[in-house]
Amino acid sequence: MTPTHEIPSHPTITFTVNGEACSFIMGDGSHELPPSYTLAQTLRERLGLTGTKISCDHGACGCCTVLMDGKAVLSCMLLTVECEGKEITTIEGLGNPVTGAIDPLQQAFIDNTAFQCGFCTPGIIMSAKALLNENPSPTVEDVKEALAGNFCRCISHYHVLDAVIATVKKGGE
Amino acid sequence: MKEYRFIGKSTPRKDALDIVTGRTKFINDLTVPNMLYGKVLRSPLPHALIKNIDTGEAMRLPGVKAVLTYKDVPDWMGGLPLHVRILDSKVRYVGDAVALVAAETEDIGEEALRLIKVEYESLPAVYDVEEAIQPGAPQLYEQFPGNVLPQGIPAFGPHSLRELVIGDLEKGREEADFIVEGSYAYENIPNPLPPESPGAIAAWEGTDTLNVWSASQGPHMIKVSLQRRMGSINLHSMGTPVGASYGSKFMSWQYVLPAAALAKATDRPVKFCYGRSEHLAAFTVRLGSRIHGEVGIKKNGEVTFLSGDWLVNTGAFSETSQAMVAVGCGEVQLMLRCPNWSLKPKVVCTNRTASGQIRGFGGQELECALLPLLTMAMEKADIDPVNFFKRNYVKPGDGYYWRDGNWWVCRGIDYTKAMEQGAVRFGWKDKWKGWLKPSSVKGVKRRGIGVGVHGNADVGEDVSEAYVRLDPNGTATIYSGLAEHGTGQRSNICKMVAEILQLPLDRVSVTPNDSRVNPYEMGPVGSRGTYAIGSAVIAAAEDAKRQLFEQIAPKFAVKPEDLETEDGMVYVKGKPGTGIPWIKGMDYDRTVMGRGRFEPDFALPNFMMIFTEVEVDTETGKVELLRVVGATDVGQIIDPPGIVNQLNGCLGSAGIDSALFEETVIDTQLGRIMNPNMIDYKWRTFAELPEMEHVILETPIPSHRFHAIGVGEIATSPGPSAILMAVTNALGVRIHDYPLTPDKVLSALGKINTAKRRVK
Ligand code: FES
Ligand code: FES
């Protein structure tokens, strides 16, 4: 009377990253994903998606921002196990997967030189993208509010605001 | 003014696409096969001897490959003069390194740190710069009695500037209409806090070759400065894009040496990146700067003498503080024409995290402490500060002692016009109501204005070398060890070369930052990117062009000087129809290599003035920064959005905000930094941006091919003192204790009684 279906002792977790399904077996074995892994760690260390940056690792700076079901989240503050069934988008997944064209927001960052060192840039672009998903025609004040959790030490803020507003204007044309 | 094809035009940064798509690989994005992770056990005590250290249990943890203590690390040294071991039997600040671990994962490494048992013998600690020099004060180093470091820096030559003694103080005293004296300080030791914490990967090849990848502002200098200290090894230094530095990642031995020691002990590559609180608590902060000074002024605003003791608190060691003192002593003469000086610096060690290289490099620290004294003098003479700076900022023909101890005569430009236009844009005349007078008062809100100035003649410091290689397919490659740390300078040198060779920008590129490939490069520090690095690259491009024409001239049967090139075609001047592509002239199996070198030149000071307007709420004590206007003259803008970005940088990285809310707070009972995280260490957010404008003039600078001079480094420097002046004027009472947090404002207004000042 051996049971045929045992509950697996190592549960798996499955979610989508940039349109592709990925699953991990959770556990402390060498090929498993430790339950303590944050989403940021999983993205960077297991999926090679190093575009997502870790700065404070503490929920304070926004460098690790990614989209979860279209909304901005701090990937350093989320455990990977919390992502079951979610759709995650990282900076690498913006743009058109068919044509390979970058997102208009990314183009606006290039056109406005909306960065200096660029370390904060992926997080800022993802926060701005989440805002535009929710509100396609934000005011400058809305943008400032939405990006208030994003640290930029080089003070590229002014050019970032120009870039986001330029995207809004282009979208409205 | 000459119209250029690329220079002065807004062009996308060459690295822009990688940055906005997340493809840029910063140091912590890199891995090397078989790599281990380095971790550092840090001291919980500010000053102690290590009596016993037991690493057995940590060593037995599976996945741990090495645990090093002071007993078994190589004797590689850092500091100026060399006095800092990677690990020592004595710890000198909370956060000082006690042991190093290399492990298969970061988590294992951290677990191992917890298993190391250390017995300390606690020693008394000292934090205040003046207490540290008292007889009987705790001594940090045996070789530095009284905690005072020897002055001078060999790299600046045998006469490197140690103090400023010029003229005759007595004469200056006699000539003064007013003399003021006082003690002021800028010692809130703000953290430049780049978003990327410092880090490196080290891997040995055999026993005598070390490969280092690092986030460094001067990767080539890692090779130059460390390989000798490490026993004459070959050090290959690969620089990664730097997630900003603001000067702080120039002296990279603090992270390169531990990684190299662990890599040696394990015979595997080791990555060591600071964690965030480690970065905030144990990496370098600004110098502490305190002045006891006296200054004489005439009614017309002429300064007749300045004397003072400049006490520089460098924390647990000197990374390069004597160099910063030398440059600071130079820079103060640019800000202030004065015939009689006696400024005596003292660099002092105390039991807190070390101070190190940060933009402003000594000058910002000195001037921020000095400005309250100068403004009191201006107030006595009843002179408008803009007029004071106009009269006293260095002019062509004026001389000054620079860091090398030599007397240099300014061959730069007169910045009076930039000051005047900045004042007009700011509306200074309308808002300036006199000393200690607000520009407006509405209920509990009082507004005030202030202005600061700073200049630096390091735009031409040190040597740069570059090569430019031309390939027959009509492309140019720049060989330069220039790091990209946010200024866009790697892109800008492409613009310079594209301009000279008249090549489309996408046909010009820079080699990877690798010391095996590139010639000597000091690095983009002190605003030297445009003049020093740029001139080396320009010379290499001109040399390559000359050789190209020499090769091709026989085909046209003309002299090389008669040729011109555009878009990879060569033709006889004035006859575009004669053009042939480079490949026809050179053949497919040849390249041309041009060489360029820049020699130091300290005769061209740059200039930055910052006007600020603040609003102080006298009920809450909160100071709000409303508006900033920057004024400068750069000769020729290379990249318009780039320079605006750099000037906007005046707020962060231990700049303007170090007068408003940024500070590293030390608990002087325990010696600990109380705010080593990005919530308690305050920084400016998108929601709190002041209005920001810049007046950027372009008066051609004679010594540069495109008549340009750099200014980025000093964008932060004039800001803090301008804020102090603005708040003082808004309140109508003197306030000078950086940063001007609400408690200090309210106590200046007599509304609260703050307990004894925090001692740093
Ligand atoms: S790294 Fe996630 S918020 Fe700072
Ligand atoms: S661009 Fe450097 S921190 Fe934002």
PDB file of C-alpha atoms in Angstrom, chain B residues 461-670:
ATOM      1  CA  GLU B 461      47.278  67.803 -13.255  1.00  0.00           C
ATOM      2  CA  ASP B 462      49.352  64.717 -13.909  1.00  0.00           C
ATOM      3  CA  VAL B 463      50.195  62.832 -17.034  1.00  0.00           C
ATOM      4  CA  SER B 464      47.885  61.217 -19.545  1.00  0.00           C
ATOM      5  CA  GLU B 465      48.906  59.140 -22.509  1.00  0.00           C
ATOM      6  CA  ALA B 466      46.803  57.865 -25.374  1.00  0.00           C
ATOM      7  CA  TYR B 467      47.149  56.187 -28.738  1.00  0.00           C
ATOM      8  CA  VAL B 468      44.831  56.488 -31.683  1.00  0.00           C
ATOM      9  CA  ARG B 469      44.893  53.694 -34.228  1.00  0.00           C
ATOM     10  CA  LEU B 470      43.488  54.129 -37.700  1.00  0.00           C
ATOM     11  CA  ASP B 471      42.357  51.078 -39.588  1.00  0.00           C
ATOM     12  CA  PRO B 472      42.058  50.979 -43.365  1.00  0.00           C
ATOM     13  CA  ASN B 473      38.303  50.452 -43.148  1.00  0.00           C
ATOM     14  CA  GLY B 474      37.928  54.018 -41.953  1.00  0.00           C
ATOM     15  CA  THR B 475      37.646  53.483 -38.231  1.00  0.00           C
ATOM     16  CA  ALA B 476      39.592  54.918 -35.326  1.00  0.00           C
ATOM     17  CA  THR B 477      40.302  53.235 -32.006  1.00  0.00           C
ATOM     18  CA  ILE B 478      41.360  55.237 -28.977  1.00  0.00           C
ATOM     19  CA  TYR B 479      43.695  53.457 -26.560  1.00  0.00           C
ATOM     20  CA  SER B 480      43.045  55.082 -23.241  1.00  0.00           C
ATOM     21  CA  GLY B 481      42.800  53.930 -19.632  1.00  0.00           C
ATOM     22  CA  LEU B 482      40.010  56.421 -19.003  1.00  0.00           C
ATOM     23  CA  ALA B 483      37.327  55.098 -16.651  1.00  0.00           C
ATOM     24  CA  GLU B 484      33.665  55.878 -17.259  1.00  0.00           C
ATOM     25  CA  HIS B 485      32.285  56.982 -13.918  1.00  0.00           C
ATOM     26  CA  GLY B 486      29.297  58.917 -15.088  1.00  0.00           C
ATOM     27  CA  THR B 487      30.610  62.045 -16.766  1.00  0.00           C
ATOM     28  CA  GLY B 488      30.380  60.623 -20.290  1.00  0.00           C
ATOM     29  CA  GLN B 489      34.058  61.321 -20.790  1.00  0.00           C
ATOM     30  CA  ARG B 490      34.714  58.095 -22.727  1.00  0.00           C
ATOM     31  CA  SER B 491      32.087  59.271 -25.138  1.00  0.00           C
ATOM     32  CA  ASN B 492      33.506  62.782 -25.210  1.00  0.00           C
ATOM     33  CA  ILE B 493      36.995  61.684 -26.252  1.00  0.00           C
ATOM     34  CA  CYS B 494      35.322  59.900 -29.175  1.00  0.00           C
ATOM     35  CA  LYS B 495      33.751  63.213 -30.131  1.00  0.00           C
ATOM     36  CA  MET B 496      37.135  64.920 -30.005  1.00  0.00           C
ATOM     37  CA  VAL B 497      38.740  62.282 -32.224  1.00  0.00           C
ATOM     38  CA  ALA B 498      35.759  62.221 -34.588  1.00  0.00           C
ATOM     39  CA  GLU B 499      36.078  65.981 -34.935  1.00  0.00           C
ATOM     40  CA  ILE B 500      39.791  65.849 -35.770  1.00  0.00           C
ATOM     41  CA  LEU B 501      39.478  62.975 -38.201  1.00  0.00           C
ATOM     42  CA  GLN B 502      36.047  64.071 -39.448  1.00  0.00           C
ATOM     43  CA  LEU B 503      34.737  60.559 -38.940  1.00  0.00           C
ATOM     44  CA  PRO B 504      31.144  59.697 -38.087  1.00  0.00           C
ATOM     45  CA  LEU B 505      30.915  59.121 -34.344  1.00  0.00           C
ATOM     46  CA  ASP B 506      30.032  55.452 -34.743  1.00  0.00           C
ATOM     47  CA  ARG B 507      33.394  54.816 -36.394  1.00  0.00           C
ATOM     48  CA  VAL B 508      35.318  55.900 -33.309  1.00  0.00           C
ATOM     49  CA  SER B 509      35.609  53.670 -30.268  1.00  0.00           C
ATOM     50  CA  VAL B 510      37.702  53.262 -27.113  1.00  0.00           C
ATOM     51  CA  THR B 511      39.588  50.115 -26.124  1.00  0.00           C
ATOM     52  CA  PRO B 512      38.407  48.180 -23.091  1.00  0.00           C
ATOM     53  CA  ASN B 513      39.893  49.539 -19.912  1.00  0.00           C
ATOM     54  CA  ASP B 514      42.842  47.191 -19.589  1.00  0.00           C
ATOM     55  CA  SER B 515      46.320  48.155 -18.447  1.00  0.00           C
ATOM     56  CA  ARG B 516      47.861  45.534 -20.769  1.00  0.00           C
ATOM     57  CA  VAL B 517      46.456  47.375 -23.745  1.00  0.00           C
ATOM     58  CA  ASN B 518      46.507  51.031 -22.823  1.00  0.00           C
ATOM     59  CA  PRO B 519      49.292  53.437 -21.946  1.00  0.00           C
ATOM     60  CA  TYR B 520      49.594  55.456 -18.731  1.00  0.00           C
ATOM     61  CA  GLU B 521      46.460  57.200 -17.541  1.00  0.00           C
ATOM     62  CA  MET B 522      46.039  58.924 -14.201  1.00  0.00           C
ATOM     63  CA  GLY B 523      42.261  58.886 -14.472  1.00  0.00           C
ATOM     64  CA  PRO B 524      39.380  61.337 -14.743  1.00  0.00           C
ATOM     65  CA  VAL B 525      39.800  63.229 -11.485  1.00  0.00           C
ATOM     66  CA  GLY B 526      40.019  66.919 -10.649  1.00  0.00           C
ATOM     67  CA  SER B 527      38.099  67.901 -13.794  1.00  0.00           C
ATOM     68  CA  ARG B 528      41.130  66.818 -15.837  1.00  0.00           C
ATOM     69  CA  GLY B 529      39.106  64.824 -18.375  1.00  0.00           C
ATOM     70  CA  THR B 530      38.757  67.616 -20.910  1.00  0.00           C
ATOM     71  CA  TYR B 531      42.122  69.349 -20.742  1.00  0.00           C
ATOM     72  CA  ALA B 532      44.587  66.668 -19.623  1.00  0.00           C
ATOM     73  CA  ILE B 533      43.060  63.437 -20.948  1.00  0.00           C
ATOM     74  CA  GLY B 534      41.439  65.205 -23.880  1.00  0.00           C
ATOM     75  CA  SER B 535      44.709  66.823 -24.927  1.00  0.00           C
ATOM     76  CA  ALA B 536      46.578  63.496 -24.888  1.00  0.00           C
ATOM     77  CA  VAL B 537      43.869  61.901 -27.031  1.00  0.00           C
ATOM     78  CA  ILE B 538      43.764  64.893 -29.365  1.00  0.00           C
ATOM     79  CA  ALA B 539      47.540  64.805 -29.786  1.00  0.00           C
ATOM     80  CA  ALA B 540      47.347  61.099 -30.624  1.00  0.00           C
ATOM     81  CA  ALA B 541      44.637  61.720 -33.192  1.00  0.00           C
ATOM     82  CA  GLU B 542      46.610  64.554 -34.785  1.00  0.00           C
ATOM     83  CA  ASP B 543      49.692  62.348 -34.875  1.00  0.00           C
ATOM     84  CA  ALA B 544      47.716  59.536 -36.508  1.00  0.00           C
ATOM     85  CA  LYS B 545      46.289  61.922 -39.073  1.00  0.00           C
ATOM     86  CA  ARG B 546      49.751  63.230 -39.898  1.00  0.00           C
ATOM     87  CA  GLN B 547      51.054  59.694 -40.432  1.00  0.00           C
ATOM     88  CA  LEU B 548      48.052  58.805 -42.542  1.00  0.00           C
ATOM     89  CA  PHE B 549      48.681  61.774 -44.796  1.00  0.00           C
ATOM     90  CA  GLU B 550      52.381  60.935 -45.008  1.00  0.00           C
ATOM     91  CA  GLN B 551      51.512  57.457 -46.201  1.00  0.00           C
ATOM     92  CA  ILE B 552      48.997  58.619 -48.717  1.00  0.00           C
ATOM     93  CA  ALA B 553      50.615  61.826 -50.034  1.00  0.00           C
ATOM     94  CA  PRO B 554      52.790  60.031 -52.625  1.00  0.00           C
ATOM     95  CA  LYS B 555      49.663  58.611 -54.256  1.00  0.00           C
ATOM     96  CA  PHE B 556      48.471  62.131 -54.934  1.00  0.00           C
ATOM     97  CA  ALA B 557      51.961  63.473 -55.574  1.00  0.00           C
ATOM     98  CA  VAL B 558      51.323  66.282 -53.094  1.00  0.00           C
ATOM     99  CA  LYS B 559      52.737  67.252 -49.714  1.00  0.00           C
ATOM    100  CA  PRO B 560      51.051  65.654 -46.660  1.00  0.00           C
ATOM    101  CA  GLU B 561      49.930  69.114 -45.503  1.00  0.00           C
ATOM    102  CA  ASP B 562      47.905  69.455 -48.690  1.00  0.00           C
ATOM    103  CA  LEU B 563      45.616  66.583 -47.760  1.00  0.00           C
ATOM    104  CA  GLU B 564      42.366  66.506 -45.887  1.00  0.00           C
ATOM    105  CA  THR B 565      40.123  63.697 -44.702  1.00  0.00           C
ATOM    106  CA  GLU B 566      36.416  63.323 -44.170  1.00  0.00           C
ATOM    107  CA  ASP B 567      34.266  60.281 -43.520  1.00  0.00           C
ATOM    108  CA  GLY B 568      37.161  57.909 -44.184  1.00  0.00           C
ATOM    109  CA  MET B 569      38.100  59.499 -47.513  1.00  0.00           C
ATOM    110  CA  VAL B 570      41.318  61.407 -48.195  1.00  0.00           C
ATOM    111  CA  TYR B 571      41.470  64.164 -50.753  1.00  0.00           C
ATOM    112  CA  VAL B 572      43.506  67.164 -51.768  1.00  0.00           C
ATOM    113  CA  LYS B 573      42.408  70.267 -49.888  1.00  0.00           C
ATOM    114  CA  GLY B 574      39.730  72.125 -51.744  1.00  0.00           C
ATOM    115  CA  LYS B 575      39.264  69.270 -54.238  1.00  0.00           C
ATOM    116  CA  PRO B 576      36.761  66.856 -52.729  1.00  0.00           C
ATOM    117  CA  GLY B 577      36.436  65.152 -56.115  1.00  0.00           C
ATOM    118  CA  THR B 578      39.937  63.687 -55.754  1.00  0.00           C
ATOM    119  CA  GLY B 579      38.950  61.578 -52.741  1.00  0.00           C
ATOM    120  CA  ILE B 580      40.035  57.987 -52.193  1.00  0.00           C
ATOM    121  CA  PRO B 581      39.069  55.830 -49.198  1.00  0.00           C
ATOM    122  CA  TRP B 582      41.720  55.217 -46.536  1.00  0.00           C
ATOM    123  CA  ILE B 583      42.018  51.598 -47.602  1.00  0.00           C
ATOM    124  CA  LYS B 584      43.150  52.610 -51.065  1.00  0.00           C
ATOM    125  CA  GLY B 585      45.811  54.827 -49.608  1.00  0.00           C
ATOM    126  CA  MET B 586      46.911  52.543 -46.772  1.00  0.00           C
ATOM    127  CA  ASP B 587      46.256  49.087 -48.193  1.00  0.00           C
ATOM    128  CA  TYR B 588      44.381  46.502 -46.184  1.00  0.00           C
ATOM    129  CA  ASP B 589      47.465  45.262 -44.345  1.00  0.00           C
ATOM    130  CA  ARG B 590      48.550  48.408 -42.557  1.00  0.00           C
ATOM    131  CA  THR B 591      47.415  50.412 -39.588  1.00  0.00           C
ATOM    132  CA  VAL B 592      48.517  53.763 -38.339  1.00  0.00           C
ATOM    133  CA  MET B 593      49.224  54.374 -34.663  1.00  0.00           C
ATOM    134  CA  GLY B 594      49.366  57.930 -33.352  1.00  0.00           C
ATOM    135  CA  ARG B 595      50.682  58.742 -29.894  1.00  0.00           C
ATOM    136  CA  GLY B 596      49.796  61.537 -27.528  1.00  0.00           C
ATOM    137  CA  ARG B 597      50.964  62.635 -24.124  1.00  0.00           C
ATOM    138  CA  PHE B 598      49.899  65.410 -21.815  1.00  0.00           C
ATOM    139  CA  GLU B 599      52.358  67.035 -19.404  1.00  0.00           C
ATOM    140  CA  PRO B 600      51.091  68.662 -16.206  1.00  0.00           C
ATOM    141  CA  ASP B 601      50.142  72.316 -16.378  1.00  0.00           C
ATOM    142  CA  PHE B 602      48.736  74.084 -13.331  1.00  0.00           C
ATOM    143  CA  ALA B 603      48.259  77.483 -14.909  1.00  0.00           C
ATOM    144  CA  LEU B 604      44.590  77.140 -15.905  1.00  0.00           C
ATOM    145  CA  PRO B 605      42.173  77.391 -12.999  1.00  0.00           C
ATOM    146  CA  ASN B 606      38.551  76.537 -13.665  1.00  0.00           C
ATOM    147  CA  PHE B 607      35.653  78.220 -11.903  1.00  0.00           C
ATOM    148  CA  MET B 608      32.272  77.532 -10.397  1.00  0.00           C
ATOM    149  CA  MET B 609      29.916  79.891  -8.611  1.00  0.00           C
ATOM    150  CA  ILE B 610      26.690  78.816  -6.984  1.00  0.00           C
ATOM    151  CA  PHE B 611      23.804  81.053  -6.008  1.00  0.00           C
ATOM    152  CA  THR B 612      21.178  79.634  -3.674  1.00  0.00           C
ATOM    153  CA  GLU B 613      17.867  80.743  -2.279  1.00  0.00           C
ATOM    154  CA  VAL B 614      16.377  79.060   0.782  1.00  0.00           C
ATOM    155  CA  GLU B 615      13.170  79.355   2.735  1.00  0.00           C
ATOM    156  CA  VAL B 616      13.358  78.739   6.453  1.00  0.00           C
ATOM    157  CA  ASP B 617      10.301  77.872   8.473  1.00  0.00           C
ATOM    158  CA  THR B 618      10.974  79.570  11.797  1.00  0.00           C
ATOM    159  CA  GLU B 619       8.313  77.457  13.480  1.00  0.00           C
ATOM    160  CA  THR B 620       9.657  74.034  12.520  1.00  0.00           C
ATOM    161  CA  GLY B 621      13.256  74.959  11.745  1.00  0.00           C
ATOM    162  CA  LYS B 622      13.085  73.284   8.350  1.00  0.00           C
ATOM    163  CA  VAL B 623      15.240  74.749   5.600  1.00  0.00           C
ATOM    164  CA  GLU B 624      13.941  74.310   2.101  1.00  0.00           C
ATOM    165  CA  LEU B 625      16.216  74.851  -0.866  1.00  0.00           C
ATOM    166  CA  LEU B 626      14.149  76.729  -3.443  1.00  0.00           C
ATOM    167  CA  ARG B 627      16.515  77.619  -6.184  1.00  0.00           C
ATOM    168  CA  VAL B 628      20.052  77.065  -7.400  1.00  0.00           C
ATOM    169  CA  VAL B 629      21.833  78.922 -10.167  1.00  0.00           C
ATOM    170  CA  GLY B 630      25.271  77.730 -11.192  1.00  0.00           C
ATOM    171  CA  ALA B 631      27.629  79.958 -13.152  1.00  0.00           C
ATOM    172  CA  THR B 632      30.774  78.886 -14.930  1.00  0.00           C
ATOM    173  CA  ASP B 633      32.813  79.396 -18.064  1.00  0.00           C
ATOM    174  CA  VAL B 634      34.123  76.284 -19.769  1.00  0.00           C
ATOM    175  CA  GLY B 635      35.676  77.745 -22.890  1.00  0.00           C
ATOM    176  CA  GLN B 636      33.788  75.389 -25.155  1.00  0.00           C
ATOM    177  CA  ILE B 637      31.064  72.940 -24.265  1.00  0.00           C
ATOM    178  CA  ILE B 638      31.901  69.453 -25.494  1.00  0.00           C
ATOM    179  CA  ASP B 639      28.560  67.796 -24.783  1.00  0.00           C
ATOM    180  CA  PRO B 640      25.648  70.031 -23.728  1.00  0.00           C
ATOM    181  CA  PRO B 641      23.495  67.509 -21.837  1.00  0.00           C
ATOM    182  CA  GLY B 642      26.612  66.039 -20.251  1.00  0.00           C
ATOM    183  CA  ILE B 643      27.778  69.275 -18.712  1.00  0.00           C
ATOM    184  CA  VAL B 644      24.314  70.164 -17.452  1.00  0.00           C
ATOM    185  CA  ASN B 645      24.102  66.748 -15.798  1.00  0.00           C
ATOM    186  CA  GLN B 646      27.465  67.301 -14.148  1.00  0.00           C
ATOM    187  CA  LEU B 647      26.511  70.720 -12.853  1.00  0.00           C
ATOM    188  CA  ASN B 648      23.177  69.414 -11.574  1.00  0.00           C
ATOM    189  CA  GLY B 649      25.314  67.029  -9.531  1.00  0.00           C
ATOM    190  CA  CYS B 650      26.026  69.933  -7.150  1.00  0.00           C
ATOM    191  CA  LEU B 651      23.257  68.733  -4.826  1.00  0.00           C
ATOM    192  CA  GLY B 652      24.290  65.193  -3.999  1.00  0.00           C
ATOM    193  CA  SER B 653      27.565  63.348  -3.431  1.00  0.00           C
ATOM    194  CA  ALA B 654      28.508  65.315  -0.330  1.00  0.00           C
ATOM    195  CA  GLY B 655      27.769  68.654  -1.969  1.00  0.00           C
ATOM    196  CA  ILE B 656      25.060  71.232  -1.276  1.00  0.00           C
ATOM    197  CA  ASP B 657      23.054  68.778   0.774  1.00  0.00           C
ATOM    198  CA  SER B 658      25.956  68.389   3.182  1.00  0.00           C
ATOM    199  CA  ALA B 659      24.935  71.844   4.416  1.00  0.00           C
ATOM    200  CA  LEU B 660      21.272  70.909   4.711  1.00  0.00           C
ATOM    201  CA  PHE B 661      20.822  67.397   6.030  1.00  0.00           C
ATOM    202  CA  GLU B 662      23.636  65.021   5.072  1.00  0.00           C
ATOM    203  CA  GLU B 663      25.919  63.819   7.826  1.00  0.00           C
ATOM    204  CA  THR B 664      27.552  60.732   9.192  1.00  0.00           C
ATOM    205  CA  VAL B 665      26.528  60.593  12.829  1.00  0.00           C
ATOM    206  CA  ILE B 666      28.965  59.040  15.267  1.00  0.00           C
ATOM    207  CA  ASP B 667      28.018  57.861  18.712  1.00  0.00           C
ATOM    208  CA  THR B 668      30.996  59.079  20.691  1.00  0.00           C
ATOM    209  CA  GLN B 669      30.272  56.698  23.553  1.00  0.00           C
ATOM    210  CA  LEU B 670      30.623  53.582  21.430  1.00  0.00           C
TER     211      LEU B 670
END
